[in-house]
Short mmCIF file of C-alpha atoms and ligand atoms in Angstrom, two decimals:
data_model
loop_
_atom_site.label_atom_id
_atom_site.label_comp_id
_atom_site.label_asym_id
_atom_site.label_seq_id
_atom_site.Cartn_x
_atom_site.Cartn_y
_atom_site.Cartn_z
CA MET A 85 -61.37 -9.76 62.62
CA ALA A 86 -59.42 -12.94 62.76
CA LEU A 87 -60.62 -16.10 64.30
CA GLY A 88 -59.23 -15.42 67.71
CA PHE A 89 -61.61 -17.17 69.98
CA ARG A 90 -60.21 -18.95 72.94
CA LEU A 91 -62.30 -21.39 74.86
CA ARG A 92 -62.72 -20.42 78.48
CA GLY A 93 -60.65 -22.13 81.11
CA SER A 94 -58.78 -24.33 78.70
CA THR A 95 -55.24 -24.49 77.47
CA VAL A 96 -54.14 -23.98 73.92
CA VAL A 97 -52.73 -27.14 72.45
CA PHE A 98 -53.33 -26.29 68.84
CA ALA A 99 -51.89 -22.82 68.52
CA ILE A 100 -51.11 -21.85 64.97
CA THR A 101 -48.67 -18.99 65.07
CA LEU A 102 -46.70 -19.15 61.85
CA ALA A 103 -44.99 -15.81 61.41
CA THR A 104 -44.46 -15.98 57.67
CA PRO A 105 -47.30 -16.95 55.40
CA THR A 106 -46.34 -19.47 52.78
CA ALA A 107 -46.35 -18.29 49.18
CA ALA A 108 -48.97 -20.73 47.98
CA ALA A 109 -52.14 -21.41 49.86
CA ILE A 110 -52.44 -25.01 50.89
CA ASN A 111 -55.74 -26.67 51.42
CA LEU A 112 -55.37 -30.08 52.94
CA VAL A 113 -58.74 -29.93 54.63
CA SER A 114 -61.78 -30.68 52.48
CA VAL A 115 -64.80 -28.39 52.45
CA GLN A 116 -66.79 -31.17 54.15
CA ASP A 117 -64.23 -31.56 56.95
CA GLU A 118 -63.98 -27.82 57.31
CA ILE A 119 -67.75 -27.57 57.80
CA LYS A 120 -67.66 -30.40 60.36
CA LEU A 121 -64.81 -28.80 62.29
CA GLY A 122 -66.72 -25.52 62.28
CA GLN A 123 -69.86 -27.22 63.54
CA GLU A 124 -67.92 -28.78 66.40
CA ALA A 125 -66.47 -25.40 67.27
CA GLN A 126 -69.88 -23.76 66.99
CA ARG A 127 -71.40 -26.21 69.46
CA GLU A 128 -68.66 -25.40 71.95
CA VAL A 129 -68.92 -21.64 71.42
CA ARG A 130 -72.72 -21.77 71.82
CA ARG A 131 -72.33 -23.55 75.15
CA GLN A 132 -70.03 -20.85 76.48
CA VAL A 133 -71.02 -17.56 74.90
CA PRO A 134 -74.11 -15.56 75.98
CA VAL A 135 -76.27 -14.55 73.02
CA VAL A 136 -78.11 -11.22 72.66
CA GLY A 137 -81.90 -11.67 72.56
CA GLY A 138 -84.71 -9.61 71.07
CA SER A 139 -84.63 -8.59 67.41
CA VAL A 140 -80.84 -8.16 67.33
CA GLY A 141 -79.94 -11.70 66.23
CA PRO A 142 -82.57 -11.87 63.45
CA TYR A 143 -81.51 -8.40 62.23
CA VAL A 144 -77.80 -9.30 62.01
CA GLY A 145 -78.78 -12.65 60.47
CA GLY A 146 -80.73 -10.81 57.77
CA ILE A 147 -77.73 -8.65 56.87
CA GLY A 148 -75.47 -11.70 56.94
CA ARG A 149 -77.67 -13.75 54.62
CA GLN A 150 -77.92 -10.91 52.10
CA LEU A 151 -74.14 -10.56 52.10
CA ALA A 152 -73.42 -14.31 52.03
CA ALA A 153 -75.67 -14.69 48.96
CA HIS A 154 -73.03 -12.64 47.10
CA ALA A 155 -69.97 -14.53 48.34
CA ALA A 156 -68.09 -16.68 45.84
CA GLY A 157 -66.71 -20.08 46.74
CA PRO A 158 -68.29 -23.21 48.24
CA ARG A 159 -71.91 -22.96 49.34
CA TYR A 160 -71.17 -22.94 53.04
CA PRO A 161 -73.98 -23.13 55.61
CA TYR A 162 -73.43 -19.59 56.87
CA SER A 163 -74.94 -18.64 60.22
CA PHE A 164 -74.84 -15.39 62.18
CA SER A 165 -74.88 -14.93 65.94
CA VAL A 166 -74.48 -11.97 68.28
CA ALA A 167 -72.41 -12.46 71.44
CA ASN A 168 -73.43 -10.40 74.44
CA TYR A 169 -69.93 -9.09 75.06
CA ARG A 170 -68.93 -5.45 75.26
CA GLU A 171 -65.55 -5.83 73.57
CA ILE A 172 -65.44 -4.75 69.95
CA ASN A 173 -64.83 -7.95 68.04
CA ALA A 174 -66.11 -10.35 65.43
CA PHE A 175 -64.90 -13.78 64.42
CA SER A 176 -65.66 -16.62 62.09
CA LEU A 177 -65.43 -20.37 62.55
CA PRO A 178 -64.47 -22.72 59.71
CA GLY A 179 -67.17 -23.42 57.13
CA GLY A 180 -69.96 -21.04 58.04
CA PRO A 181 -70.49 -19.66 61.56
CA VAL A 182 -69.98 -15.89 61.99
CA TRP A 183 -70.11 -14.15 65.39
CA VAL A 184 -70.37 -10.43 66.02
CA HIS A 185 -69.92 -9.00 69.50
CA ARG A 186 -72.59 -6.62 70.75
CA GLY A 187 -69.76 -4.14 71.41
CA ALA A 188 -69.03 -4.01 67.69
CA ILE A 189 -72.65 -3.23 66.82
CA GLN A 190 -72.73 -0.49 69.44
CA ALA A 191 -69.47 1.00 68.14
CA ALA A 192 -70.84 1.16 64.57
CA GLN A 193 -72.50 4.43 63.56
CA ASN A 194 -74.46 3.20 60.58
CA GLU A 195 -75.56 -0.05 58.96
CA SER A 196 -72.87 -0.06 56.26
CA GLN A 197 -70.21 -0.19 59.00
CA LEU A 198 -71.86 -3.22 60.58
CA ALA A 199 -72.23 -4.78 57.12
CA GLY A 200 -68.49 -4.21 56.64
CA ILE A 201 -67.68 -6.20 59.78
CA VAL A 202 -69.92 -9.07 58.71
CA ALA A 203 -68.69 -9.02 55.08
CA HIS A 204 -65.07 -9.26 56.26
CA GLU A 205 -65.89 -12.38 58.30
CA ILE A 206 -67.84 -13.95 55.42
CA ALA A 207 -64.81 -13.31 53.22
CA HIS A 208 -62.55 -15.25 55.63
CA ILE A 209 -64.92 -18.21 55.32
CA ALA A 210 -65.48 -17.92 51.56
CA ARG A 211 -61.71 -17.75 50.92
CA ARG A 212 -61.20 -20.75 53.23
CA HIS A 213 -58.63 -19.01 55.44
CA ALA A 214 -59.30 -21.25 58.44
CA ALA A 215 -58.81 -24.40 56.36
CA GLN A 216 -55.51 -23.01 55.08
CA GLN A 217 -54.33 -22.08 58.59
CA ILE A 218 -55.30 -25.50 59.93
CA SER A 219 -53.45 -27.13 57.02
CA LYS A 220 -50.33 -25.05 57.70
CA GLY A 221 -50.56 -25.84 61.40
CA ILE A 222 -50.86 -29.54 60.73
CA VAL A 223 -47.75 -29.50 58.53
CA ALA A 224 -45.76 -27.16 60.79
CA ASN A 225 -46.49 -29.19 63.90
CA GLY A 226 -45.75 -32.51 62.28
CA LEU A 227 -49.31 -33.60 62.80
CA LEU A 228 -49.64 -35.48 59.55
CA ASN A 229 -51.11 -38.42 61.41
CA LEU A 230 -53.85 -36.06 62.51
CA LEU A 231 -54.33 -35.02 58.91
CA GLY A 232 -54.58 -38.68 57.95
CA ALA A 233 -57.28 -39.06 60.53
CA VAL A 234 -59.18 -36.13 59.06
CA LEU A 235 -58.86 -37.26 55.48
CA GLY A 236 -58.92 -40.99 56.01
CA SER A 237 -61.76 -43.39 55.54
CA GLY A 238 -64.81 -43.11 57.71
CA HIS A 239 -64.55 -39.46 56.80
CA GLY A 240 -67.25 -37.73 58.81
CA ALA A 241 -66.92 -39.57 62.08
CA ARG A 242 -63.14 -39.31 62.16
CA ALA A 243 -63.17 -35.63 61.25
CA ALA A 244 -65.66 -34.94 64.01
CA GLU A 245 -63.50 -36.92 66.43
CA VAL A 246 -60.38 -34.99 65.53
CA GLY A 247 -62.29 -31.72 65.63
CA ALA A 248 -63.64 -32.54 69.05
CA SER A 249 -60.22 -33.47 70.43
CA VAL A 250 -58.73 -30.26 69.06
CA LEU A 251 -61.55 -28.08 70.27
CA ALA A 252 -61.94 -29.75 73.64
CA ASN A 253 -58.50 -28.41 74.47
CA GLY A 254 -59.08 -24.98 73.05
CA TYR A 255 -57.45 -23.32 70.11
CA LEU A 256 -56.15 -20.02 68.99
CA LEU A 257 -56.14 -19.38 65.30
CA LYS A 258 -54.78 -16.18 63.88
CA PHE A 259 -55.03 -15.25 60.27
CA SER A 260 -52.03 -13.87 58.42
CA ARG A 261 -51.71 -10.28 57.24
CA ASP A 262 -52.33 -11.49 53.71
CA ASP A 263 -55.53 -13.17 54.85
CA GLU A 264 -56.67 -9.95 56.53
CA ARG A 265 -55.97 -7.91 53.40
CA GLU A 266 -57.79 -10.44 51.26
CA ALA A 267 -60.77 -10.51 53.65
CA ASP A 268 -60.94 -6.70 53.37
CA ALA A 269 -60.80 -6.74 49.56
CA VAL A 270 -63.22 -9.65 49.12
CA GLY A 271 -65.48 -8.19 51.81
CA VAL A 272 -65.63 -4.91 49.86
CA GLN A 273 -66.71 -6.81 46.72
CA ILE A 274 -69.38 -8.68 48.68
CA MET A 275 -70.70 -5.42 50.18
CA ARG A 276 -70.93 -3.75 46.78
CA ARG A 277 -72.71 -6.70 45.16
CA ALA A 278 -75.17 -6.82 48.06
CA GLY A 279 -75.86 -3.09 47.72
CA TRP A 280 -74.12 -1.55 50.76
CA ASP A 281 -71.73 1.38 50.66
CA ALA A 282 -68.31 -0.26 51.02
CA ARG A 283 -66.93 2.86 52.67
CA GLY A 284 -68.56 1.50 55.84
CA MET A 285 -65.73 -1.01 56.25
CA LEU A 286 -63.13 1.75 56.09
CA GLU A 287 -65.11 3.99 58.44
CA PHE A 288 -65.35 1.25 61.06
CA MET A 289 -61.62 0.68 60.94
CA GLU A 290 -61.09 4.39 61.44
CA ILE A 291 -63.38 4.32 64.49
CA LEU A 292 -61.22 1.54 65.94
CA ARG A 293 -58.03 3.44 65.31
CA ALA A 294 -59.47 6.51 67.03
CA LYS A 295 -60.34 4.40 70.07
CA GLU A 296 -56.99 2.62 70.15
CA GLY A 297 -55.22 3.12 73.47
CA ARG A 298 -58.23 4.91 75.00
CA ASP A 299 -60.85 2.16 75.00
CA PRO A 300 -59.75 -1.22 76.44
CA GLY A 301 -62.62 -2.86 74.51
CA VAL A 302 -60.66 -2.37 71.29
CA ALA A 303 -57.56 -4.21 72.47
CA ILE A 304 -58.89 -7.68 71.70
CA PHE A 305 -59.80 -6.67 68.18
CA LEU A 306 -56.44 -5.08 67.51
CA SER A 307 -54.60 -8.08 68.98
CA THR A 308 -56.00 -10.23 66.17
CA HIS A 309 -55.69 -7.55 63.49
CA PRO A 310 -52.23 -6.80 62.29
CA ALA A 311 -51.26 -3.42 60.86
CA PRO A 312 -54.49 -1.41 61.05
CA ALA A 313 -52.78 1.62 59.45
CA ASP A 314 -51.73 -0.50 56.52
CA ARG A 315 -55.22 -1.93 56.15
CA VAL A 316 -56.82 1.50 56.26
CA ALA A 317 -54.50 2.72 53.50
CA ARG A 318 -55.30 -0.28 51.33
CA LEU A 319 -59.00 -0.01 51.96
CA ARG A 320 -58.95 3.67 51.08
CA SER A 321 -57.60 2.76 47.67
CA ILE A 322 -60.35 0.23 46.87
CA VAL A 323 -63.61 1.50 48.36
CA GLY A 324 -65.72 3.82 46.25
CA GLY A 325 -68.94 5.55 47.14
CA GLY A 326 -72.48 4.43 46.40
CA GLY A 327 -74.86 2.00 48.01
CA ARG A 328 -76.88 1.75 51.18
CA ARG A 329 -75.41 3.51 54.20
CA ASP A 330 -78.03 3.39 56.89
CA THR A 331 -81.52 2.11 57.63
CA ASP A 332 -84.29 2.69 60.16
CA ALA A 333 -83.80 -0.95 61.19
CA PHE A 334 -80.22 -0.23 62.28
CA ARG A 335 -81.35 2.74 64.37
CA ARG A 336 -84.11 0.65 65.96
CA ILE A 337 -81.58 -2.07 66.85
CA ARG A 338 -79.25 0.49 68.36
CA ALA A 339 -82.13 1.82 70.47
CA GLU A 340 -83.07 -1.72 71.52
CA LEU A 341 -79.48 -2.42 72.62
CA ALA A 342 -79.36 0.83 74.55
CA ARG A 343 -82.42 -0.27 76.56
CA MET A 344 -80.78 -3.58 77.56
CA PRO A 345 -78.53 -3.96 80.60
CA PRO A 346 -74.90 -3.21 79.59
CA ALA A 347 -73.06 -6.04 77.87
CA PRO A 348 -70.73 -7.96 80.19
CA ALA A 349 -66.99 -8.21 79.55
CA MET A 350 -65.69 -11.31 77.82
CA PRO A 351 -64.22 -13.76 80.38
CA ARG A 352 -60.43 -13.95 80.19
ZN1 LIG B 130 -60.10 -10.72 59.78
#
């Protein structure tokens, strides 16, 4: 569930595609700048992405807030939105915003599986994976002047300016395998602390693997998620039983979604 959102109709000028993760995590972007960049991105995503109405957003927001309360790290302004797209996907923006596609909710069979998706995205934010990827991209692309602009004086305004110029041209940010593994492991901890059965995360990944190659809606998810077999094996070794698996609220939300017109496909 990497940040793999691409702004519609725009070209990628800030593609971060480092094949090998560096040994040590680098964080050249401050928490404040990270939040500002995320807010810029969120504004753009909100303009372009249709949101699911009814009780779905508040329900996912409720799960997200319970999970985020148990995340370590900076106190980010987490927010949770549901995109009315049929593809199975979820993504996070730097410093707080989490998006879940309607297709992911409809593919989940119980609430713990949905909680697993959300917890994984919260973990990416809490562990500052986007800030690290942006830092690596800045260094790899020789954009230290851009970094200077982010970190220089007049902090907020400059950061917003840089964020806007980056985002106006679109971006494609993929997390490394290590980031994905860490988001799984940290997400499992968050789920347990918040009282959900962490096996839900593993179950959802198994649903995806079963659909692989048969359901085109899974392709986008798998394109941003390296080595699902490897992740399943690792998850199997860390999730234990216990905790909340399902609720009446989840079943009501599923019924509400089933009554809505089908979710449209994500524009390419
Ligand atoms: Zn992920």
